[in-house]
XYZ file of C-alpha atoms in Angstrom:
255
model
C 23.568 20.542 159.651
C 23.695 18.459 156.334
C 21.518 16.125 156.484
C 24.627 13.509 155.437
C 25.282 14.300 159.520
C 22.082 14.350 160.495
C 22.235 10.861 159.727
C 25.688 10.672 161.765
C 24.577 12.037 165.106
C 21.642 9.709 164.697
C 22.982 6.249 164.735
C 25.034 7.739 167.120
C 21.924 8.590 169.409
C 20.307 5.043 167.872
C 23.376 3.347 168.615
C 23.479 4.957 172.318
C 20.058 4.074 172.824
C 20.421 0.430 171.251
C 23.656 -0.356 173.386
C 21.422 1.362 177.155
C 25.401 3.315 176.698
C 23.642 6.384 178.287
C 23.960 5.235 182.090
C 20.704 4.086 182.429
C 21.252 0.095 183.554
C 17.985 -0.047 184.944
C 15.849 0.667 181.272
C 16.801 0.725 177.534
C 15.763 3.953 176.201
C 14.253 2.907 174.052
C 11.805 0.984 175.447
C 11.125 3.281 177.881
C 10.952 5.032 174.177
C 7.953 2.343 173.440
C 10.244 2.619 170.278
C 9.883 -1.145 168.850
C 13.316 -2.886 168.223
C 12.390 -3.837 164.898
C 11.704 -0.465 163.771
C 15.736 1.643 165.512
C 17.235 -1.752 163.726
C 15.283 -0.476 160.725
C 16.602 3.141 161.985
C 20.694 2.277 162.451
C 20.559 0.088 159.750
C 19.312 3.476 157.490
C 21.647 5.706 158.970
C 24.229 3.088 158.918
C 23.947 1.696 155.428
C 23.978 6.751 153.857
C 27.640 6.938 156.672
C 29.461 4.191 155.161
C 28.185 5.256 151.674
C 29.627 8.546 151.707
C 32.371 8.246 154.799
C 33.299 5.023 153.680
C 33.780 4.588 157.854
C 30.691 4.870 160.632
C 31.877 8.110 162.220
C 32.710 7.742 166.243
C 32.650 4.078 166.043
C 35.551 3.325 165.269
C 37.726 0.721 167.436
C 34.215 0.395 168.968
C 32.691 -2.880 170.003
C 29.473 -3.255 167.762
C 27.903 -6.302 169.765
C 23.733 -5.422 169.222
C 23.772 -4.469 166.091
C 23.534 -6.632 163.888
C 27.025 -5.739 162.863
C 29.303 -8.187 162.125
C 32.296 -6.876 163.985
C 34.555 -9.356 166.910
C 35.635 -5.677 168.928
C 39.180 -6.241 168.135
C 40.572 -3.334 167.972
C 43.381 -4.727 167.009
C 42.234 -5.863 163.827
C 43.259 -3.398 161.055
C 40.472 -1.274 159.119
C 41.578 -1.932 155.427
C 39.727 0.128 153.367
C 37.370 -2.199 152.223
C 36.767 -3.541 155.356
C 33.659 -1.569 155.866
C 31.886 -2.669 152.732
C 32.410 -6.877 153.759
C 30.939 -6.239 157.170
C 27.725 -4.024 155.432
C 27.756 -6.988 153.273
C 27.925 -9.678 156.077
C 25.051 -7.523 158.188
C 22.803 -7.479 155.124
C 22.851 -11.570 154.550
C 22.946 -12.016 158.803
C 19.563 -9.805 158.844
C 16.582 -11.473 160.010
C 14.175 -12.117 157.706
C 16.215 -12.009 155.096
C 14.841 -10.171 151.637
C 16.346 -10.486 147.774
C 17.364 -6.800 148.238
C 18.588 -7.170 151.726
C 21.128 -10.491 148.612
C 21.390 -8.143 146.024
C 22.495 -5.334 148.314
C 24.676 -7.293 149.753
C 26.573 -9.116 146.259
C 26.944 -4.630 145.517
C 29.045 -4.151 148.721
C 31.408 -7.769 148.561
C 32.318 -6.075 144.840
C 32.884 -2.664 146.161
C 36.026 -4.674 148.366
C 36.887 -7.183 145.931
C 37.447 -3.663 144.081
C 39.874 -2.333 145.905
C 41.392 -6.051 147.454
C 44.520 -6.387 145.860
C 45.094 -10.045 145.233
C 48.522 -10.520 144.996
C 48.703 -8.280 148.177
C 46.341 -9.631 150.306
C 45.495 -13.100 148.591
C 43.641 -13.800 151.784
C 41.297 -11.170 152.188
C 40.856 -11.854 148.606
C 39.413 -14.908 148.947
C 37.806 -14.531 151.991
C 35.321 -11.860 149.689
C 35.033 -14.333 146.724
C 33.991 -17.241 148.706
C 31.216 -14.671 150.502
C 29.821 -13.694 146.772
C 29.546 -16.782 146.202
C 28.086 -17.743 148.808
C 25.472 -14.541 148.523
C 25.126 -15.869 144.671
C 24.011 -19.154 145.684
C 20.921 -17.584 148.594
C 19.723 -15.432 145.385
C 16.153 -16.780 145.022
C 16.058 -16.456 140.797
C 14.127 -18.990 138.703
C 14.481 -20.966 135.587
C 18.117 -19.149 133.467
C 18.467 -16.159 136.167
C 18.647 -19.164 138.529
C 21.556 -20.878 136.508
C 23.302 -17.241 136.108
C 24.037 -17.090 139.729
C 25.042 -20.729 139.641
C 27.364 -19.654 137.102
C 28.291 -16.508 139.231
C 28.448 -19.241 141.949
C 31.375 -21.747 140.904
C 33.195 -18.505 139.479
C 33.769 -16.541 142.688
C 34.372 -20.363 144.999
C 36.841 -21.848 142.403
C 38.917 -18.430 142.715
C 38.515 -18.548 146.646
C 39.657 -21.898 146.769
C 42.907 -20.840 144.449
C 44.301 -19.027 147.034
C 42.374 -20.630 150.039
C 43.761 -23.911 150.751
C 42.816 -27.000 152.839
C 45.968 -27.285 155.140
C 46.147 -23.379 155.962
C 41.887 -22.726 156.313
C 40.061 -25.752 157.040
C 37.225 -24.083 157.486
C 36.759 -21.700 154.094
C 38.484 -24.933 152.190
C 35.080 -26.501 153.283
C 32.639 -23.912 152.929
C 33.257 -23.442 149.226
C 33.244 -26.926 148.663
C 29.683 -27.139 150.052
C 28.681 -24.278 148.638
C 29.665 -26.250 145.013
C 28.576 -29.402 146.441
C 24.830 -27.439 146.699
C 24.774 -25.798 143.093
C 26.097 -29.361 141.175
C 22.813 -31.280 143.688
C 20.476 -28.872 141.883
C 21.967 -27.234 138.861
C 20.164 -28.043 136.008
C 22.067 -26.246 133.475
C 25.234 -28.499 131.319
C 25.211 -32.415 131.985
C 23.596 -34.527 135.075
C 26.094 -37.157 135.049
C 29.045 -34.377 135.652
C 27.075 -32.582 137.547
C 26.393 -34.776 139.845
C 29.833 -36.197 139.915
C 31.424 -32.621 140.849
C 28.503 -32.862 142.992
C 29.859 -36.326 145.453
C 33.264 -34.648 144.711
C 32.381 -30.867 146.039
C 31.234 -32.882 148.901
C 34.222 -35.768 149.307
C 36.344 -32.554 149.600
C 33.746 -30.968 152.188
C 34.433 -34.477 154.874
C 37.393 -33.648 154.746
C 37.475 -31.126 156.927
C 34.185 -31.354 158.328
C 35.091 -33.517 161.528
C 32.367 -35.315 164.436
C 34.269 -33.877 167.251
C 34.668 -30.048 165.645
C 31.443 -29.870 163.426
C 28.915 -32.663 163.923
C 26.075 -30.382 162.587
C 28.046 -29.416 159.694
C 28.811 -32.987 158.609
C 25.943 -34.433 159.483
C 24.384 -31.664 157.301
C 27.251 -32.951 154.389
C 26.392 -36.437 154.778
C 22.806 -35.840 153.902
C 23.516 -34.319 150.131
C 26.165 -37.187 150.101
C 23.908 -39.407 150.017
C 21.415 -36.906 147.810
C 24.078 -37.333 145.282
C 25.298 -40.277 145.027
C 20.783 -41.307 144.990
C 20.745 -38.518 141.940
C 23.169 -40.434 140.152
C 22.702 -44.285 140.289
C 19.414 -43.059 139.054
C 20.676 -41.306 136.159
C 22.902 -44.998 135.227
C 20.082 -46.595 135.680
C 17.296 -43.997 133.037
C 20.584 -43.375 130.958
C 20.145 -45.508 127.491
C 22.624 -47.640 126.820
C 23.760 -47.192 130.542
C 26.436 -45.479 131.901
C 30.051 -46.470 133.955
C 29.799 -46.079 137.629
C 33.453 -44.888 136.867
C 31.944 -41.649 135.107
C 30.623 -40.957 138.460
C 33.487 -42.132 141.359
C 36.057 -42.633 139.602
C 36.798 -39.057 139.283
């Protein structure tokens, strides 16, 4: 067998063991073999990474529910399988890992970039926008410092604003809210640029986010955004008080 086929075969076996698909309903095989679950998870990911890099899909698992494998898949066999689907799912998997490392985030960004190169904005505007949103969120999560952190913020702003060009509030309220939540967080923490402008942008983004995060449907998210909005107002007030000559409140609140 070639190394690639060995890995595909390994992935198939490990998946079945992880899900207890060998007919043993009393105990999962990896438990009887004393394989720690975290080790099995890493082995599954190792085999899966190779398959996705080499073939662009998971041989033998097309349309199968991958629940329990730390792979983001809704199990809907009717969902179209686009050329970029594997990279998007793989990127989501890296972002959902616990604990998540800097290498996981960089791997997710690489996956989303590959997917973005395959998605035509003209033909698949929604999917293109969701890919831009994923890229923006990933760059926000990068644990850089100094200028590298500011560069990541700038890149995230670019992708999030691109996502908002196609993910409107009426059709995609959840994605719209997430874009503005991320943008508000960036401007609240950003050092590059004019501080009053950053706080004004943060306040505007959080306010737009509040328009779609209701107390009924998104109570936790709304509470989080309210806290950030209060922090942004506090920072803006401090800038006004500290500025030489003072700033008119309209510099922050009437934009």
